[in-house]
Amino acid sequence: MTGTGSEAEGDELDGVTVRDAISAPDAEGKPRRTTRRFPLFTRDTARPEGGGRAAAGDAPAPARQWPILTVLSAVALGLLLTALDVFRVGTILIGAALLAGAAMRWMLPSVGMLAVRSRFTDMLTYGVLGTAIVVLALMAQPHPMLVIPFLDDTLHFTVR
C-alpha cells in the first residue's frame, strides 16, 4: 500500500485485489469507496437487529438461545400431538408457538437466533403465519370451532 492516501484500481489491499473505485482514506486511514456498487467480495454480514445473545456470553449455549429453543420445543410438541391424532390441539400449539415468537421478538431486546430479519419483518412473518395456522386449525372439519360464512359460500361457489 502506498502512503499517498489513494489507491489505484487493481492495487492490493489487505491481500485482496481491489477492483472497485476507492478514494482518499477516511479518519482511520482506510480507503473509502466512492461507488455505490456492491463490492466483489463480501467481508461480513450485518447481524439482524436484536440478534445478539439472549443471555450472557458465559452462560451455556442453550441458555443463550432460549427464545428459539422455546419456540422450537413448542412446535415439536405440537407436531408430536398432531402425529398422535390430536390434530386440532397440535396445530393450535404450533400457531401459538409462532405467535409467542412474534411476541418475544417484539418485547425482548436480544433474542439470539430467533432474529432472522429486521424486527418488523420477523414480527410480521411470525404473527401472520401463527394467526393463519390457529385460524385454520379452528376451522378444520369435522366439527369446526370457528365458522366463517363467506368462506363457506366462496368454497361452494368455486366448486360448483
PDB file of C-alpha atoms in Angstrom:
ATOM      1  CA  MET A   1       0.000   0.000   0.000  1.00  0.00           C
ATOM      2  CA  THR A   2       1.341   3.410  -0.879  1.00  0.00           C
ATOM      3  CA  GLY A   3       1.434   6.296   1.530  1.00  0.00           C
ATOM      4  CA  THR A   4      -0.227   8.758  -0.877  1.00  0.00           C
ATOM      5  CA  GLY A   5      -3.695   8.210   0.571  1.00  0.00           C
ATOM      6  CA  SER A   6      -5.280   6.955  -2.635  1.00  0.00           C
ATOM      7  CA  GLU A   7      -5.197   3.569  -4.282  1.00  0.00           C
ATOM      8  CA  ALA A   8      -5.358   2.973  -7.986  1.00  0.00           C
ATOM      9  CA  GLU A   9      -7.658   0.361  -9.436  1.00  0.00           C
ATOM     10  CA  GLY A  10      -6.167  -3.113  -9.067  1.00  0.00           C
ATOM     11  CA  ASP A  11      -3.792  -2.353  -6.140  1.00  0.00           C
ATOM     12  CA  GLU A  12      -3.506  -4.788  -3.236  1.00  0.00           C
ATOM     13  CA  LEU A  13      -5.486  -4.018  -0.030  1.00  0.00           C
ATOM     14  CA  ASP A  14      -5.169  -6.489   2.875  1.00  0.00           C
ATOM     15  CA  GLY A  15      -4.116  -9.265   0.478  1.00  0.00           C
ATOM     16  CA  VAL A  16      -7.215  -8.842  -1.699  1.00  0.00           C
ATOM     17  CA  THR A  17      -7.132  -7.292  -5.125  1.00  0.00           C
ATOM     18  CA  VAL A  18      -9.407  -4.244  -5.070  1.00  0.00           C
ATOM     19  CA  ARG A  19     -11.276  -3.667  -8.304  1.00  0.00           C
ATOM     20  CA  ASP A  20     -13.701  -1.020  -7.059  1.00  0.00           C
ATOM     21  CA  ALA A  21     -13.028   2.680  -7.281  1.00  0.00           C
ATOM     22  CA  ILE A  22     -11.770   3.982  -3.941  1.00  0.00           C
ATOM     23  CA  SER A  23     -10.894   7.428  -2.753  1.00  0.00           C
ATOM     24  CA  ALA A  24      -8.851   9.143  -0.108  1.00  0.00           C
ATOM     25  CA  PRO A  25      -8.603   7.446   3.285  1.00  0.00           C
ATOM     26  CA  ASP A  26     -11.161   8.103   5.995  1.00  0.00           C
ATOM     27  CA  ALA A  27     -10.360   9.242   9.550  1.00  0.00           C
ATOM     28  CA  GLU A  28      -8.909   5.832  10.431  1.00  0.00           C
ATOM     29  CA  GLY A  29      -6.651   5.756   7.376  1.00  0.00           C
ATOM     30  CA  LYS A  30      -8.596   3.124   5.443  1.00  0.00           C
ATOM     31  CA  PRO A  31      -9.632   3.918   1.855  1.00  0.00           C
ATOM     32  CA  ARG A  32     -13.306   4.733   1.338  1.00  0.00           C
ATOM     33  CA  ARG A  33     -15.394   3.542  -1.575  1.00  0.00           C
ATOM     34  CA  THR A  34     -16.659   6.213  -3.936  1.00  0.00           C
ATOM     35  CA  THR A  35     -19.049   3.979  -5.824  1.00  0.00           C
ATOM     36  CA  ARG A  36     -22.428   2.687  -4.738  1.00  0.00           C
ATOM     37  CA  ARG A  37     -21.859  -0.639  -6.475  1.00  0.00           C
ATOM     38  CA  PHE A  38     -21.608  -3.693  -4.250  1.00  0.00           C
ATOM     39  CA  PRO A  39     -18.059  -4.916  -3.614  1.00  0.00           C
ATOM     40  CA  LEU A  40     -16.830  -8.051  -5.339  1.00  0.00           C
ATOM     41  CA  PHE A  41     -16.111  -9.723  -2.004  1.00  0.00           C
ATOM     42  CA  THR A  42     -18.440  -9.646   0.993  1.00  0.00           C
ATOM     43  CA  ARG A  43     -16.319  -9.450   4.122  1.00  0.00           C
ATOM     44  CA  ASP A  44     -19.094  -9.915   6.695  1.00  0.00           C
ATOM     45  CA  THR A  45     -22.841  -9.827   7.150  1.00  0.00           C
ATOM     46  CA  ALA A  46     -24.659  -7.477   9.467  1.00  0.00           C
ATOM     47  CA  ARG A  47     -26.380  -9.216  12.367  1.00  0.00           C
ATOM     48  CA  PRO A  48     -30.162  -8.656  12.466  1.00  0.00           C
ATOM     49  CA  GLU A  49     -31.382  -6.093  14.971  1.00  0.00           C
ATOM     50  CA  GLY A  50     -31.780  -7.968  18.258  1.00  0.00           C
ATOM     51  CA  GLY A  51     -29.703 -10.887  17.009  1.00  0.00           C
ATOM     52  CA  GLY A  52     -27.294 -10.777  19.947  1.00  0.00           C
ATOM     53  CA  ARG A  53     -27.186 -13.416  22.655  1.00  0.00           C
ATOM     54  CA  ALA A  54     -30.304 -13.686  24.779  1.00  0.00           C
ATOM     55  CA  ALA A  55     -28.172 -14.438  27.845  1.00  0.00           C
ATOM     56  CA  ALA A  56     -24.650 -13.568  28.934  1.00  0.00           C
ATOM     57  CA  GLY A  57     -21.730 -14.964  26.974  1.00  0.00           C
ATOM     58  CA  ASP A  58     -20.568 -17.123  29.890  1.00  0.00           C
ATOM     59  CA  ALA A  59     -23.929 -18.932  30.031  1.00  0.00           C
ATOM     60  CA  PRO A  60     -24.162 -22.367  28.390  1.00  0.00           C
ATOM     61  CA  ALA A  61     -25.245 -22.419  24.725  1.00  0.00           C
ATOM     62  CA  PRO A  62     -28.876 -23.488  25.352  1.00  0.00           C
ATOM     63  CA  ALA A  63     -29.352 -20.655  27.845  1.00  0.00           C
ATOM     64  CA  ARG A  64     -28.005 -18.130  25.339  1.00  0.00           C
ATOM     65  CA  GLN A  65     -30.545 -19.249  22.729  1.00  0.00           C
ATOM     66  CA  TRP A  66     -33.590 -19.848  24.948  1.00  0.00           C
ATOM     67  CA  PRO A  67     -36.081 -17.894  22.777  1.00  0.00           C
ATOM     68  CA  ILE A  68     -35.644 -20.051  19.687  1.00  0.00           C
ATOM     69  CA  LEU A  69     -35.422 -23.214  21.789  1.00  0.00           C
ATOM     70  CA  THR A  70     -38.749 -22.314  23.405  1.00  0.00           C
ATOM     71  CA  VAL A  71     -40.430 -21.818  20.030  1.00  0.00           C
ATOM     72  CA  LEU A  72     -38.891 -24.969  18.520  1.00  0.00           C
ATOM     73  CA  SER A  73     -39.836 -27.067  21.567  1.00  0.00           C
ATOM     74  CA  ALA A  74     -43.459 -25.932  21.375  1.00  0.00           C
ATOM     75  CA  VAL A  75     -43.546 -26.629  17.618  1.00  0.00           C
ATOM     76  CA  ALA A  76     -42.034 -30.094  18.190  1.00  0.00           C
ATOM     77  CA  LEU A  77     -44.645 -30.843  20.855  1.00  0.00           C
ATOM     78  CA  GLY A  78     -47.381 -29.631  18.504  1.00  0.00           C
ATOM     79  CA  LEU A  79     -46.082 -31.885  15.715  1.00  0.00           C
ATOM     80  CA  LEU A  80     -45.966 -34.819  18.130  1.00  0.00           C
ATOM     81  CA  LEU A  81     -49.566 -34.192  19.202  1.00  0.00           C
ATOM     82  CA  THR A  82     -50.615 -33.913  15.563  1.00  0.00           C
ATOM     83  CA  ALA A  83     -48.897 -37.224  14.786  1.00  0.00           C
ATOM     84  CA  LEU A  84     -50.668 -38.823  17.777  1.00  0.00           C
ATOM     85  CA  ASP A  85     -54.032 -37.862  16.206  1.00  0.00           C
ATOM     86  CA  VAL A  86     -54.751 -34.831  18.393  1.00  0.00           C
ATOM     87  CA  PHE A  87     -54.785 -32.671  15.276  1.00  0.00           C
ATOM     88  CA  ARG A  88     -56.579 -29.552  16.451  1.00  0.00           C
ATOM     89  CA  VAL A  89     -54.638 -29.156  19.704  1.00  0.00           C
ATOM     90  CA  GLY A  90     -51.318 -29.846  17.972  1.00  0.00           C
ATOM     91  CA  THR A  91     -51.828 -27.320  15.206  1.00  0.00           C
ATOM     92  CA  ILE A  92     -53.117 -24.682  17.617  1.00  0.00           C
ATOM     93  CA  LEU A  93     -49.943 -25.234  19.676  1.00  0.00           C
ATOM     94  CA  ILE A  94     -47.801 -24.760  16.552  1.00  0.00           C
ATOM     95  CA  GLY A  95     -49.575 -21.493  15.722  1.00  0.00           C
ATOM     96  CA  ALA A  96     -49.347 -20.339  19.339  1.00  0.00           C
ATOM     97  CA  ALA A  97     -45.594 -21.035  19.312  1.00  0.00           C
ATOM     98  CA  LEU A  98     -45.186 -18.768  16.289  1.00  0.00           C
ATOM     99  CA  LEU A  99     -47.287 -16.077  17.965  1.00  0.00           C
ATOM    100  CA  ALA A 100     -45.093 -16.408  21.065  1.00  0.00           C
ATOM    101  CA  GLY A 101     -42.054 -15.981  18.810  1.00  0.00           C
ATOM    102  CA  ALA A 102     -43.569 -12.778  17.424  1.00  0.00           C
ATOM    103  CA  ALA A 103     -44.250 -11.522  20.959  1.00  0.00           C
ATOM    104  CA  MET A 104     -40.680 -12.333  22.088  1.00  0.00           C
ATOM    105  CA  ARG A 105     -39.286 -10.617  19.005  1.00  0.00           C
ATOM    106  CA  TRP A 106     -41.310  -7.503  19.901  1.00  0.00           C
ATOM    107  CA  MET A 107     -40.649  -7.410  23.653  1.00  0.00           C
ATOM    108  CA  LEU A 108     -37.095  -8.674  24.130  1.00  0.00           C
ATOM    109  CA  PRO A 109     -34.062  -6.613  23.115  1.00  0.00           C
ATOM    110  CA  SER A 110     -31.979  -9.682  22.189  1.00  0.00           C
ATOM    111  CA  VAL A 111     -33.469 -12.965  21.030  1.00  0.00           C
ATOM    112  CA  GLY A 112     -30.445 -14.715  19.564  1.00  0.00           C
ATOM    113  CA  MET A 113     -31.148 -16.916  16.564  1.00  0.00           C
ATOM    114  CA  LEU A 114     -34.864 -16.092  16.643  1.00  0.00           C
ATOM    115  CA  ALA A 115     -33.846 -12.857  14.900  1.00  0.00           C
ATOM    116  CA  VAL A 116     -33.554 -13.674  11.217  1.00  0.00           C
ATOM    117  CA  ARG A 117     -34.502 -10.435   9.501  1.00  0.00           C
ATOM    118  CA  SER A 118     -35.426  -6.985  10.738  1.00  0.00           C
ATOM    119  CA  ARG A 119     -37.591  -6.844  13.853  1.00  0.00           C
ATOM    120  CA  PHE A 120     -40.654  -5.655  11.894  1.00  0.00           C
ATOM    121  CA  THR A 121     -40.317  -8.387   9.253  1.00  0.00           C
ATOM    122  CA  ASP A 122     -39.823 -11.113  11.860  1.00  0.00           C
ATOM    123  CA  MET A 123     -42.838  -9.957  13.873  1.00  0.00           C
ATOM    124  CA  LEU A 124     -44.996  -9.720  10.751  1.00  0.00           C
ATOM    125  CA  THR A 125     -43.925 -13.139   9.455  1.00  0.00           C
ATOM    126  CA  TYR A 126     -44.300 -14.972  12.766  1.00  0.00           C
ATOM    127  CA  GLY A 127     -47.573 -13.193  13.535  1.00  0.00           C
ATOM    128  CA  VAL A 128     -49.245 -13.785  10.155  1.00  0.00           C
ATOM    129  CA  LEU A 129     -48.185 -17.428   9.964  1.00  0.00           C
ATOM    130  CA  GLY A 130     -49.143 -18.101  13.588  1.00  0.00           C
ATOM    131  CA  THR A 131     -52.547 -16.459  13.168  1.00  0.00           C
ATOM    132  CA  ALA A 132     -53.208 -18.325   9.904  1.00  0.00           C
ATOM    133  CA  ILE A 133     -52.325 -21.689  11.463  1.00  0.00           C
ATOM    134  CA  VAL A 134     -54.531 -21.078  14.521  1.00  0.00           C
ATOM    135  CA  VAL A 135     -57.490 -19.885  12.414  1.00  0.00           C
ATOM    136  CA  LEU A 136     -57.191 -22.838  10.030  1.00  0.00           C
ATOM    137  CA  ALA A 137     -56.937 -25.243  12.974  1.00  0.00           C
ATOM    138  CA  LEU A 138     -60.116 -23.776  14.467  1.00  0.00           C
ATOM    139  CA  MET A 139     -61.899 -24.111  11.091  1.00  0.00           C
ATOM    140  CA  ALA A 140     -60.800 -27.727  10.480  1.00  0.00           C
ATOM    141  CA  GLN A 141     -63.507 -30.297   9.794  1.00  0.00           C
ATOM    142  CA  PRO A 142     -65.283 -32.161  11.322  1.00  0.00           C
ATOM    143  CA  HIS A 143     -66.961 -30.008  13.948  1.00  0.00           C
ATOM    144  CA  PRO A 144     -65.226 -26.668  13.314  1.00  0.00           C
ATOM    145  CA  MET A 145     -64.880 -24.410  16.333  1.00  0.00           C
ATOM    146  CA  LEU A 146     -64.861 -21.340  14.082  1.00  0.00           C
ATOM    147  CA  VAL A 147     -67.246 -20.843  11.181  1.00  0.00           C
ATOM    148  CA  ILE A 148     -66.723 -18.004   8.737  1.00  0.00           C
ATOM    149  CA  PRO A 149     -69.807 -17.903   6.474  1.00  0.00           C
ATOM    150  CA  PHE A 150     -68.336 -16.048   3.489  1.00  0.00           C
ATOM    151  CA  LEU A 151     -65.545 -18.637   3.215  1.00  0.00           C
ATOM    152  CA  ASP A 152     -68.109 -21.425   3.060  1.00  0.00           C
ATOM    153  CA  ASP A 153     -70.028 -19.540   0.364  1.00  0.00           C
ATOM    154  CA  THR A 154     -66.804 -18.944  -1.573  1.00  0.00           C
ATOM    155  CA  LEU A 155     -65.926 -22.627  -1.426  1.00  0.00           C
ATOM    156  CA  HIS A 156     -69.375 -23.669  -2.662  1.00  0.00           C
ATOM    157  CA  PHE A 157     -69.222 -21.049  -5.447  1.00  0.00           C
ATOM    158  CA  THR A 158     -65.816 -22.218  -6.702  1.00  0.00           C
ATOM    159  CA  VAL A 159     -66.571 -25.964  -6.511  1.00  0.00           C
ATOM    160  CA  ARG A 160     -69.861 -25.797  -8.470  1.00  0.00           C
TER     161      ARG A 160
END
